[in-house]
Amino acid sequence: MPREALTFDNDAIAKVLDEIGDLIELKGENVFRAVTYRAAARAIRDLREPLSKLVEEKRLKEIPKVGPSVAEAIEQLVATGVSKRHADLQAAVPPGLLTLLRVPGVGPATARMIYDHLRITTIEELEEAARDHRLQQLPKIQAKTEENILKSIAALRQRTGRSLLHEARASASEMVAYLKERTGLERIVVAGSLRRYRETIGDVDIVVASDAGPPIMAMFVAAPTVERVLAQGDTKSSVVVDRGLQVDLRVVPPESFGAALLYFTGSKEHNVRLRGIALRRKLLLNEYGLYRVGAEARGQEIASATEEDVYAALEMDWIPPELREDRGEIDAAREHRLPTLVDVADVKGDLHTHTSWTDGRDPLADMARRAKAKGYAYLAVTDHSPGLGMTNGLSAERIAARIAEAAKLNAELAPFRIIVGTEVDIRANGKLDYPDEILARFDVVSASVHSSFAQSREQMTARITGAMRHPFVTALSHPTGRLLEKREPYAVDLDAVIAAAIETGTWIEVNGGPERLDLPDTWIRKAVDRGATVVVDSDAHAMEELKWMELGIATARRGWATAASVANTRPLDAMLASRKRRP
Ligand code: DGT
Ligand code: CA
Ligand code: CA
Ligand code: ZN
């Protein structure tokens, strides 16, 4: 496939042009020249033809934003792989300075200025200077900027290159919809970690049932979201789509679809264990089916068409993908004691959402109508307490107004019910950010940590369990404080948190916000095993984000939670009655 190599060339050339733009600025040349190179890079990324072809046919001028100097660089890059302009700039700019640009918030002008004053050329040096508060002594750098640079560097270290679940889901759905439309086929299914709803996704795996691989592959690599083709074969192809996400496509014979789906859903550990069980019965399990082995059997097929068939042939119940992590699900399936997992259809309402009164986007009325349209019986709006200055927390007067507004809407939307709650900040000293007489006015109170993340494990555990012992606190929100690919969880003894939840009747949240998915799955399992009640919330800050409930429920399923363990599967009155008793 010549196309692979050539499209990669376009990408590589665009990257060099972008770098020329950065180097121009780092050198202190005219910013507008940098802008020209970057605009050309963007235009080249949108091209559908290889640049080498355009050079050969002398058609570079057809590309928008490509003037004579950019064209010269492209010609050199196509011919020799290097550009003179690029090399000259590299020689003129201190080596290493480019890497500083990897820190979000540090642009070329800032990097240059920092270099001029402090001779800093590495991210480590930059971090050290920020820690020592040497950056804020420089012109145009405030204490806040310095703090943000430290945060950005910490975030950079957190990145594993995996995608967040919701981003991978969006890209995968787009591809599946495109393939369904173009092929007219029905059985085009997402497998891999995405089907298991892992919290982050390495790559997207899609399985198609068809006997005609090549034409499907041709459509796949030509999909509008494809940025480059990594490999194209008759049964397996891989591409990179928006934001660098890899998508693998396998076309399998329709009669093998179940076995293939099982195989490519994984996890690898689950598959390994299944194959072991098969082997002990003298059966062979692979992506085509389950076969009898041995001379006399000659590969006689036992099962392959559906996943249920394959599991049944191994004498086990079908296992929901969320459980396929080799965490005991196989034994449970053999002994017919898999839990009936909580399902999105069980959810009666959402107990953690924000409105335009604090940091949400939409007004209460819109959030409530959308929740009602989703089929919910109730929605708690839990805007922030004032402690988080930046989120414009509700004052006592505004709370009264909010309660009145909710009552009015409730009359209109009945039997749907808006519950006025709050997400109250647990301050660094463990005190809640509202006095009791104000907390008493809210029907649900979610407590959460939003500051002083660096406290010791003892301090943080005492801070959190102390808040859980407060009689007005209904639930503990996002218990670990992690932000996926961005921020580590704070140090906290979750066993002690679960114990406090059980002792006090405080619910533990499974926050469905795609960056959080907090409590994490393995801890959910421990919590519900021990008898704690969880509450699954979207933490929506806009109407569309109510859909994050689905990710929260998937995470709860990965934690083996049943509806009985999830507070918001209960009808309104039962849910309210099951809250922690107040004095
Ligand atoms: P990811 O992509 O890192 O988020 O995780 P997965 O689970 O989607 O892993 P991936 O994409 O490498 O493979 C998808 C599934 O296909 C995996 O869960 C099990 C199966 N699989 C792929 N390659 C192999 C292999 O070489 N051996 C075994 N046993 N299974 C494999
Ligand atoms: Ca994958
Ligand atoms: Ca894969
Ligand atoms: Zn919140």
Coordinates of C-alpha atoms and ligand atoms in Angstrom, one line a residue:
M1 CA 0.0 0.0 0.0
P2 CA 1.9 3.1 -1.1
R3 CA -0.8 5.2 0.5
E4 CA 0.5 4.5 4.0
A5 CA 4.0 5.7 3.5
L6 CA 2.8 8.8 1.6
T7 CA 0.1 10.0 4.0
F8 CA 2.7 9.6 6.8
D9 CA 4.9 11.9 4.8
N10 CA 2.2 14.6 4.8
D11 CA 1.9 14.3 8.5
A12 CA 5.6 14.3 9.1
I13 CA 6.0 17.4 6.9
A14 CA 3.2 19.2 8.7
K15 CA 5.0 18.5 11.9
V16 CA 8.2 20.0 10.7
L17 CA 6.3 23.1 9.5
D18 CA 4.7 23.5 12.9
E19 CA 8.1 23.2 14.5
I20 CA 9.5 25.8 12.1
G21 CA 6.7 28.1 13.4
D22 CA 7.7 27.4 17.0
L23 CA 11.4 27.9 16.3
I24 CA 10.7 31.2 14.6
E25 CA 9.0 32.5 17.7
L26 CA 11.6 31.0 20.0
K27 CA 14.3 32.8 18.0
G28 CA 12.3 36.0 18.3
E29 CA 11.6 36.6 14.7
N30 CA 8.4 38.1 13.4
V31 CA 5.4 36.2 14.8
F32 CA 3.4 36.5 11.5
R33 CA 6.0 34.3 9.8
A34 CA 5.4 31.6 12.4
V35 CA 1.6 31.9 11.8
T36 CA 2.2 31.3 8.1
Y37 CA 4.0 28.0 8.7
R38 CA 1.4 26.8 11.2
A39 CA -1.5 27.6 8.8
A40 CA 0.2 25.7 6.1
A41 CA 0.7 22.7 8.4
R42 CA -3.0 22.7 9.1
A43 CA -3.9 22.9 5.5
I44 CA -1.5 20.0 4.7
R45 CA -3.1 17.8 7.4
D46 CA -6.4 18.2 5.6
L47 CA -5.0 17.2 2.2
R48 CA -6.3 14.0 0.6
E49 CA -3.3 13.7 -1.8
P50 CA 0.4 13.0 -1.0
L51 CA 2.6 16.1 -1.1
S52 CA 5.1 14.3 -3.2
K53 CA 2.5 14.0 -6.0
L54 CA 1.7 17.7 -5.7
V55 CA 5.4 18.6 -5.9
E56 CA 5.9 16.4 -8.9
E57 CA 2.9 18.0 -10.7
K58 CA 4.0 21.5 -9.5
R59 CA 0.6 22.0 -7.8
L60 CA 1.8 23.2 -4.4
K61 CA 0.3 26.6 -5.0
E62 CA -3.1 25.0 -4.9
I63 CA -2.8 24.3 -1.2
P64 CA -4.3 27.2 0.7
K65 CA -1.8 29.2 2.9
V66 CA 1.3 27.8 1.0
G67 CA 3.4 30.7 -0.2
P68 CA 6.9 30.6 -1.8
S69 CA 9.0 30.1 1.4
V70 CA 6.7 27.4 2.7
A71 CA 6.6 25.7 -0.8
E72 CA 10.4 25.7 -0.8
A73 CA 10.5 24.0 2.5
I74 CA 8.0 21.4 1.4
E75 CA 10.0 20.7 -1.8
Q76 CA 13.2 20.2 0.2
L77 CA 11.4 18.0 2.7
V78 CA 9.9 15.8 -0.1
A79 CA 13.2 15.6 -1.9
T80 CA 15.7 15.1 1.0
G81 CA 13.7 14.8 4.2
V82 CA 15.3 18.0 5.6
S83 CA 14.6 21.7 5.2
K84 CA 17.3 24.3 5.2
R85 CA 15.1 26.8 7.0
H86 CA 14.4 24.3 9.7
A87 CA 18.1 23.4 10.1
D88 CA 19.1 27.1 10.3
L89 CA 16.5 27.7 12.9
Q90 CA 17.6 24.7 14.9
A91 CA 21.1 26.0 14.9
A92 CA 20.0 29.4 16.1
V93 CA 17.8 28.3 19.0
P94 CA 19.2 26.8 22.1
P95 CA 18.7 23.0 22.0
G96 CA 16.0 21.8 24.4
L97 CA 14.0 25.0 24.3
L98 CA 11.4 23.3 22.1
T99 CA 10.7 20.8 24.8
L100 CA 9.5 23.5 27.1
L101 CA 6.6 24.1 24.7
R102 CA 5.2 20.7 25.7
V103 CA 4.1 22.2 28.9
P104 CA 0.6 23.5 28.4
G105 CA 0.5 27.2 29.1
V106 CA 4.1 27.8 28.1
G107 CA 4.1 29.4 24.6
P108 CA 7.2 30.3 22.6
A109 CA 7.3 33.9 23.9
T110 CA 7.2 32.7 27.6
A111 CA 9.8 30.0 26.9
R112 CA 12.1 32.4 25.3
M113 CA 11.8 34.9 28.1
I114 CA 12.4 32.3 30.7
Y115 CA 15.5 31.1 28.8
D116 CA 16.8 34.7 28.5
H117 CA 16.6 35.2 32.2
L118 CA 17.3 31.8 33.7
R119 CA 18.9 29.8 30.9
I120 CA 16.3 27.0 31.4
T121 CA 16.1 24.4 28.6
T122 CA 14.5 21.4 30.3
I123 CA 11.2 20.6 31.9
E124 CA 13.0 19.5 35.1
E125 CA 14.7 22.9 35.3
L126 CA 11.5 24.7 34.7
E127 CA 9.8 22.7 37.5
E128 CA 12.6 23.5 39.9
A129 CA 12.5 27.2 39.1
A130 CA 8.7 27.2 39.6
R131 CA 9.1 25.4 43.0
D132 CA 11.7 27.9 44.1
H133 CA 9.4 30.8 43.0
R134 CA 12.1 32.1 40.7
L135 CA 9.6 32.3 37.8
Q136 CA 7.3 34.8 39.4
Q137 CA 10.2 37.2 39.7
L138 CA 10.3 37.4 35.9
P139 CA 8.3 40.0 33.9
K140 CA 4.7 39.0 33.1
I141 CA 4.7 35.9 35.2
Q142 CA 2.4 36.0 38.2
A143 CA 2.3 33.7 41.2
K144 CA -0.8 32.1 39.6
T145 CA 1.1 31.5 36.3
E146 CA 3.9 29.8 38.2
E147 CA 1.4 27.6 40.0
N148 CA -0.3 26.7 36.7
I149 CA 3.1 25.8 35.2
L150 CA 3.7 23.4 38.1
K151 CA 0.2 21.9 37.6
S152 CA 0.8 21.5 33.9
I153 CA 4.1 19.7 34.4
A154 CA 2.4 17.3 36.9
A155 CA -0.4 16.7 34.4
L156 CA 2.2 16.0 31.7
R157 CA 3.7 13.3 33.9
Q158 CA 0.3 11.7 34.4
R159 CA -0.3 11.1 30.7
T160 CA -0.1 7.5 29.6
G161 CA -1.2 8.1 26.0
R162 CA -4.4 6.3 26.7
S163 CA -7.7 8.0 25.8
L164 CA -10.5 8.8 28.1
L165 CA -13.5 6.5 27.8
H166 CA -15.9 9.1 26.5
E167 CA -13.6 10.4 23.8
A168 CA -12.9 6.8 22.5
R169 CA -16.6 6.1 22.6
A170 CA -17.4 9.1 20.5
S171 CA -14.8 8.2 17.9
A172 CA -15.9 4.6 17.9
S173 CA -19.6 5.4 17.5
E174 CA -18.8 7.7 14.6
M175 CA -16.8 4.9 12.9
V176 CA -19.5 2.3 13.5
A177 CA -22.2 4.5 12.2
Y178 CA -20.2 5.3 9.1
L179 CA -19.4 1.6 8.5
K180 CA -23.0 0.6 9.0
E181 CA -24.2 3.2 6.6
R182 CA -21.6 2.4 3.9
T183 CA -21.7 -1.4 4.2
G184 CA -25.4 -1.9 5.1
L185 CA -24.2 -4.6 7.5
E186 CA -25.8 -5.0 10.9
R187 CA -23.2 -6.8 12.9
I188 CA -20.5 -4.1 13.4
V189 CA -19.7 -4.2 17.1
V190 CA -17.2 -2.4 19.3
A191 CA -15.1 -4.9 21.3
G192 CA -11.9 -4.5 23.4
S193 CA -11.6 -2.4 26.5
L194 CA -14.2 0.0 25.2
R195 CA -16.9 -2.8 25.3
R196 CA -15.7 -3.6 28.9
Y197 CA -15.9 0.2 29.7
R198 CA -12.4 0.4 31.1
E199 CA -11.8 3.9 32.4
T200 CA -9.1 4.6 29.8
I201 CA -8.7 3.1 26.3
G202 CA -5.5 2.1 24.5
D203 CA -7.1 1.6 21.2
V204 CA -10.6 0.9 19.7
D205 CA -11.4 -2.6 18.4
I206 CA -14.3 -3.1 16.0
V207 CA -15.5 -6.5 14.8
V208 CA -17.5 -7.0 11.6
A209 CA -19.3 -10.2 10.6
S210 CA -18.9 -10.6 6.9
D211 CA -17.4 -12.9 4.3
A212 CA -16.3 -9.9 2.2
G213 CA -13.2 -8.3 3.9
P214 CA -11.5 -6.3 1.2
P215 CA -14.3 -3.9 0.2
I216 CA -15.1 -3.3 3.9
M217 CA -11.4 -2.5 4.5
A218 CA -11.4 -0.1 1.6
M219 CA -14.3 1.8 3.1
F220 CA -12.7 1.7 6.5
V221 CA -9.4 3.3 5.5
A222 CA -11.3 5.9 3.5
A223 CA -13.5 7.0 6.4
P224 CA -13.7 10.8 6.9
T225 CA -12.2 10.6 10.4
V226 CA -9.1 8.7 9.3
E227 CA -5.9 10.7 9.7
R228 CA -3.6 7.9 8.6
V229 CA -3.5 4.3 7.8
L230 CA -1.2 2.1 9.8
A231 CA -2.0 -1.2 8.1
Q232 CA -4.5 -2.5 5.6
G233 CA -5.2 -6.2 5.1
D234 CA -8.1 -8.4 4.0
T235 CA -9.3 -9.2 7.5
K236 CA -7.4 -6.8 9.8
S237 CA -6.7 -3.1 9.3
S238 CA -5.6 -0.3 11.7
V239 CA -6.0 3.4 11.3
V240 CA -5.4 6.5 13.4
V241 CA -8.4 8.9 13.7
D242 CA -8.9 12.3 15.3
R243 CA -6.7 13.1 18.3
G244 CA -4.3 10.3 17.5
L245 CA -6.6 7.4 18.5
Q246 CA -5.9 4.0 16.9
V247 CA -8.8 2.0 15.6
D248 CA -8.4 -1.7 14.7
L249 CA -11.0 -3.4 12.5
R250 CA -11.4 -7.1 12.1
V251 CA -13.7 -8.8 9.6
V252 CA -14.7 -12.3 10.6
P253 CA -16.9 -14.9 9.0
P254 CA -20.5 -14.6 10.2
E255 CA -20.4 -18.1 11.7
S256 CA -17.4 -17.2 13.8
F257 CA -18.8 -13.9 15.0
G258 CA -19.5 -15.0 18.6
A259 CA -16.0 -16.5 19.1
A260 CA -14.4 -13.4 17.5
L261 CA -16.3 -11.0 19.6
L262 CA -15.4 -12.9 22.7
Y263 CA -11.7 -13.1 21.7
F264 CA -11.4 -9.4 20.8
T265 CA -13.4 -8.2 23.8
G266 CA -10.9 -9.6 26.1
S267 CA -9.5 -8.9 28.5
K268 CA -6.4 -10.8 27.7
E269 CA -6.4 -12.3 31.2
H270 CA -10.1 -13.3 30.9
N271 CA -9.3 -15.0 27.6
V272 CA -6.2 -16.8 28.9
R273 CA -8.3 -18.3 31.8
L274 CA -11.1 -19.3 29.4
R275 CA -8.6 -21.0 27.1
G276 CA -7.2 -22.9 30.1
I277 CA -10.6 -24.2 31.0
A278 CA -11.2 -25.2 27.4
L279 CA -7.9 -27.1 27.2
R280 CA -8.7 -29.1 30.4
R281 CA -11.7 -30.4 28.5
K282 CA -9.5 -31.1 25.4
L283 CA -11.1 -28.1 23.6
L284 CA -9.4 -25.4 21.7
L285 CA -10.7 -21.8 21.9
N286 CA -9.6 -19.2 19.4
E287 CA -11.1 -16.3 17.5
Y288 CA -12.8 -18.7 15.1
G289 CA -14.6 -20.9 17.6
L290 CA -14.4 -23.7 20.1
Y291 CA -13.0 -27.0 18.7
R292 CA -12.5 -30.5 19.9
V293 CA -8.8 -31.4 19.6
G294 CA -7.1 -34.8 19.3
A295 CA -6.5 -37.1 16.3
E296 CA -10.0 -38.6 16.1
A297 CA -11.8 -35.3 16.6
R298 CA -10.1 -33.5 13.6
G299 CA -11.0 -30.0 14.8
Q300 CA -14.7 -30.7 15.1
E301 CA -16.4 -27.4 15.9
I302 CA -18.5 -27.1 19.1
A303 CA -19.6 -23.5 19.2
S304 CA -18.8 -20.1 17.5
A305 CA -21.8 -18.2 16.3
T306 CA -22.7 -16.3 19.5
E307 CA -20.9 -15.6 22.7
E308 CA -23.6 -17.4 24.6
D309 CA -23.0 -20.5 22.7
V310 CA -19.3 -20.5 23.5
Y311 CA -19.8 -19.8 27.2
A312 CA -22.6 -22.4 27.3
A313 CA -20.3 -25.0 25.7
L314 CA -17.8 -24.4 28.5
E315 CA -20.7 -24.8 30.9
M316 CA -20.9 -21.3 32.1
D317 CA -23.3 -18.4 32.0
W318 CA -22.7 -15.5 29.6
I319 CA -20.5 -13.0 31.3
P320 CA -21.2 -9.3 30.9
P321 CA -18.2 -7.6 29.3
E322 CA -17.7 -5.2 32.2
L323 CA -16.8 -8.2 34.4
R324 CA -14.3 -9.8 32.0
E325 CA -11.1 -8.9 33.9
D326 CA -10.3 -12.3 35.5
R327 CA -11.5 -11.1 38.9
G328 CA -13.5 -14.2 39.8
E329 CA -16.1 -13.8 37.1
I330 CA -15.3 -17.2 35.5
D331 CA -15.8 -19.2 38.6
A332 CA -19.0 -17.3 39.4
A333 CA -20.3 -18.0 35.8
R334 CA -19.6 -21.7 36.2
E335 CA -21.4 -21.8 39.5
H336 CA -24.3 -19.7 38.2
R337 CA -23.8 -17.0 40.8
L338 CA -22.9 -14.0 38.6
P339 CA -24.6 -10.9 40.1
T340 CA -27.5 -9.2 38.2
L341 CA -25.6 -6.0 37.6
V342 CA -27.2 -2.6 38.0
D343 CA -28.4 -1.2 34.6
V344 CA -29.0 2.3 33.3
A345 CA -32.7 1.3 33.0
D346 CA -32.8 0.9 36.8
V347 CA -31.8 4.6 37.4
K348 CA -34.6 6.7 38.9
G349 CA -32.7 10.0 39.2
D350 CA -29.4 11.8 39.4
L351 CA -28.3 13.3 42.8
H352 CA -25.2 15.4 41.8
T353 CA -25.6 18.1 39.1
H354 CA -24.8 21.7 38.8
T355 CA -26.6 24.7 37.3
S356 CA -25.8 28.1 36.0
W357 CA -26.1 29.3 39.6
T358 CA -22.5 28.1 40.2
D359 CA -20.2 26.6 37.7
G360 CA -22.9 24.8 35.5
R361 CA -23.9 26.1 32.1
D362 CA -27.7 25.6 32.1
P363 CA -30.5 27.0 34.4
L364 CA -32.3 24.8 36.8
A365 CA -35.5 24.7 34.7
D366 CA -33.6 23.3 31.7
M367 CA -31.7 20.7 33.7
A368 CA -34.9 19.6 35.3
R369 CA -36.8 19.3 32.0
R370 CA -34.0 17.3 30.5
A371 CA -33.9 15.0 33.4
K372 CA -37.6 14.4 33.2
A373 CA -37.4 13.8 29.5
K374 CA -34.7 11.1 30.2
G375 CA -37.4 9.3 32.3
Y376 CA -36.0 10.2 35.7
A377 CA -38.4 10.6 38.6
Y378 CA -36.1 13.1 40.4
L379 CA -33.0 15.3 40.0
A380 CA -31.0 16.8 42.7
V381 CA -29.3 20.1 41.9
T382 CA -26.2 20.4 44.1
D383 CA -24.5 23.7 43.4
H384 CA -21.3 24.4 45.2
S385 CA -20.8 26.0 48.6
P386 CA -19.1 29.5 48.6
G387 CA -15.7 28.2 49.8
L388 CA -14.6 27.5 46.3
G389 CA -14.5 31.2 45.4
M390 CA -14.1 30.6 41.8
T391 CA -17.4 28.7 41.4
N392 CA -19.6 31.4 42.9
G393 CA -21.1 29.3 45.7
L394 CA -24.6 29.9 46.9
S395 CA -25.2 32.3 49.7
A396 CA -28.0 31.9 52.3
E397 CA -30.3 34.4 50.4
R398 CA -29.8 32.6 47.1
I399 CA -30.6 29.3 48.7
A400 CA -34.0 30.6 49.7
A401 CA -34.6 31.8 46.2
R402 CA -33.5 28.5 44.8
I403 CA -35.9 26.5 47.0
A404 CA -38.7 28.8 45.9
E405 CA -37.8 28.3 42.3
A406 CA -37.7 24.6 42.7
A407 CA -41.1 24.5 44.4
K408 CA -42.6 26.4 41.5
L409 CA -41.1 24.1 38.9
N410 CA -42.1 21.1 40.9
A411 CA -45.7 22.2 40.7
E412 CA -45.4 22.3 36.9
L413 CA -43.3 19.1 36.5
A414 CA -45.0 16.8 39.1
P415 CA -44.7 13.9 39.8
F416 CA -41.1 14.6 38.7
R417 CA -39.3 16.2 41.6
I418 CA -36.4 18.6 41.8
I419 CA -34.5 18.1 45.0
V420 CA -32.5 21.1 46.3
G421 CA -29.1 19.9 47.5
T422 CA -25.6 21.1 47.7
E423 CA -22.1 19.9 47.0
V424 CA -20.5 21.2 50.2
D425 CA -16.7 21.6 50.3
I426 CA -14.8 19.8 53.0
R427 CA -12.3 22.4 54.0
A428 CA -8.6 21.6 54.7
N429 CA -9.3 21.5 58.4
G430 CA -12.2 19.0 58.0
K431 CA -15.0 21.6 58.6
L432 CA -17.8 21.8 56.2
D433 CA -18.2 25.0 54.2
Y434 CA -21.8 25.7 55.5
P435 CA -23.0 26.0 59.1
D436 CA -25.6 23.3 60.2
E437 CA -28.6 25.6 60.0
I438 CA -27.9 26.1 56.2
L439 CA -27.1 22.4 55.6
A440 CA -30.4 21.5 57.2
R441 CA -32.2 23.3 54.4
F442 CA -30.9 21.0 51.7
D443 CA -32.5 17.6 51.1
V444 CA -29.3 16.0 49.9
V445 CA -25.8 17.1 50.9
S446 CA -22.8 15.8 49.0
A447 CA -19.5 16.5 50.6
S448 CA -16.3 16.6 48.7
V449 CA -12.6 17.6 48.7
H450 CA -11.5 20.3 46.3
S451 CA -8.4 21.7 47.9
S452 CA -5.3 20.9 49.9
F453 CA -4.8 17.6 48.0
A454 CA -1.3 17.2 49.4
Q455 CA -2.3 16.4 52.9
S456 CA -0.9 13.3 54.6
R457 CA -2.9 10.1 54.3
E458 CA -3.8 10.3 58.0
Q459 CA -4.9 13.9 57.7
M460 CA -6.9 13.3 54.6
T461 CA -8.6 10.2 56.0
A462 CA -9.6 12.0 59.1
R463 CA -10.8 15.0 57.1
I464 CA -13.0 12.8 54.9
T465 CA -14.3 10.4 57.5
G466 CA -15.0 13.3 59.8
A467 CA -17.2 14.9 57.2
M468 CA -19.0 11.5 56.7
R469 CA -19.8 11.5 60.4
H470 CA -21.5 14.8 60.1
P471 CA -25.2 14.1 60.5
F472 CA -26.3 16.2 57.5
V473 CA -23.9 14.7 55.0
T474 CA -25.9 12.3 52.7
A475 CA -23.0 11.3 50.4
L476 CA -19.3 11.5 49.9
S477 CA -18.6 12.7 46.4
H478 CA -15.7 11.6 44.1
P479 CA -13.9 9.9 47.0
T480 CA -10.3 9.7 45.6
G481 CA -10.2 13.0 43.8
R482 CA -8.4 11.5 40.9
L483 CA -8.6 13.1 37.4
L484 CA -7.8 10.5 34.8
E485 CA -4.6 11.2 32.9
K486 CA -4.3 14.5 34.8
R487 CA -4.1 14.1 38.6
E488 CA -3.3 11.3 40.9
P489 CA -5.8 10.4 43.6
Y490 CA -5.0 12.1 46.9
A491 CA -3.7 9.8 49.7
V492 CA -6.6 8.4 51.6
D493 CA -7.4 5.2 53.4
L494 CA -10.4 3.9 51.4
D495 CA -10.9 1.0 53.7
A496 CA -11.5 3.5 56.5
V497 CA -13.8 5.5 54.2
I498 CA -15.9 2.4 53.4
A499 CA -16.1 1.5 57.1
A500 CA -17.3 5.0 57.9
A501 CA -19.9 4.8 55.1
I502 CA -21.3 1.6 56.6
E503 CA -21.1 2.8 60.2
T504 CA -22.8 6.1 59.5
G505 CA -25.1 5.2 56.6
T506 CA -23.4 7.8 54.3
W507 CA -23.5 6.9 50.6
I508 CA -20.3 6.7 48.6
E509 CA -20.5 8.3 45.2
V510 CA -19.6 6.7 41.9
N511 CA -19.0 9.9 39.9
G512 CA -19.7 9.3 36.2
G513 CA -17.8 12.4 35.0
P514 CA -15.5 11.1 32.3
E515 CA -12.4 12.5 33.9
R516 CA -13.3 11.1 37.3
L517 CA -15.1 7.7 37.3
D518 CA -14.5 7.9 41.0
L519 CA -14.9 5.6 43.2
P520 CA -12.8 3.3 40.9
D521 CA -14.2 -0.1 40.0
T522 CA -12.2 -2.3 42.3
W523 CA -13.1 -0.2 45.3
I524 CA -16.7 -0.2 44.4
R525 CA -16.6 -3.9 44.6
K526 CA -15.1 -3.8 48.0
A527 CA -17.6 -1.2 49.2
V528 CA -20.7 -3.1 48.0
D529 CA -19.3 -6.4 49.1
R530 CA -19.1 -5.0 52.6
G531 CA -22.6 -3.7 52.5
A532 CA -22.1 0.0 51.7
T533 CA -24.6 1.9 49.6
V534 CA -23.3 3.8 46.6
V535 CA -25.0 6.6 44.6
V536 CA -24.2 6.9 40.9
D537 CA -24.2 10.4 39.6
S538 CA -23.4 12.3 36.4
D539 CA -21.9 15.5 38.1
A540 CA -23.4 17.2 35.0
H541 CA -22.5 20.8 34.5
A542 CA -24.8 21.0 31.4
M543 CA -27.9 19.3 30.1
E544 CA -26.0 17.0 27.7
E545 CA -23.7 15.9 30.5
L546 CA -26.6 14.1 32.3
K547 CA -25.5 11.3 29.9
W548 CA -22.4 10.7 32.0
M549 CA -24.7 8.6 34.2
E550 CA -24.1 5.9 31.7
L551 CA -20.4 5.9 32.4
G552 CA -21.0 5.9 36.1
I553 CA -23.3 2.9 35.8
A554 CA -20.8 1.1 33.7
T555 CA -18.2 1.7 36.3
A556 CA -20.5 0.5 39.0
R557 CA -21.1 -2.7 36.9
R558 CA -17.3 -3.2 36.7
G559 CA -17.5 -3.0 40.5
W560 CA -20.1 -5.9 40.5
A561 CA -22.8 -3.6 41.9
T562 CA -26.4 -4.7 41.8
A563 CA -29.4 -2.3 41.8
A564 CA -29.9 -3.0 45.5
S565 CA -26.6 -1.4 46.3
V566 CA -27.3 1.8 44.4
A567 CA -29.4 4.4 46.2
N568 CA -30.7 6.2 43.1
T569 CA -32.3 3.1 41.7
R570 CA -34.9 3.6 44.4
P571 CA -38.1 5.4 43.7
L572 CA -38.2 8.9 45.2
D573 CA -39.8 8.2 48.5
A574 CA -37.8 5.0 49.1
M575 CA -34.6 6.9 48.1
L576 CA -35.4 9.8 50.5
A577 CA -36.3 7.4 53.3
S578 CA -33.0 5.5 52.9
R579 CA -30.9 8.6 53.4
K580 CA -28.8 8.8 56.6
R581 CA -31.1 9.7 59.5
R582 CA -30.8 13.4 60.6
P583 CA -31.0 14.6 64.1
Ligands
DGT1 P1 -6.6 -1.4 25.4 O1 -6.7 -1.4 24.0 O2 -5.2 -1.3 25.9 O3 -7.4 -0.4 26.1 O4 -7.1 -2.9 25.9 P2 -7.8 -4.0 25.1 O5 -8.3 -5.0 26.1 O6 -8.8 -3.5 24.1 O7 -6.6 -4.7 24.3 P3 -6.2 -4.9 22.8 O8 -6.8 -3.8 22.0 O9 -4.8 -5.1 22.7 O10 -6.9 -6.2 22.4 C1 -8.3 -6.4 22.3 C2 -8.6 -7.8 22.8 O11 -8.1 -8.7 21.9 C3 -7.9 -8.1 24.1 O12 -8.6 -7.7 25.3 C4 -7.7 -9.6 24.0 C5 -7.6 -9.8 22.5 N1 -6.2 -10.0 22.0 C6 -5.6 -9.2 21.2 N2 -4.4 -9.6 20.9 C7 -4.2 -10.7 21.7 C8 -3.1 -11.6 21.9 O13 -2.0 -11.5 21.3 N3 -3.3 -12.6 22.8 C9 -4.5 -12.7 23.4 N4 -4.6 -13.7 24.3 N5 -5.5 -11.9 23.3 C10 -5.4 -10.9 22.4
CA2 CA -8.3 -2.0 22.5
CA3 CA -6.4 -3.3 19.6
ZN4 ZN -19.9 18.4 41.5

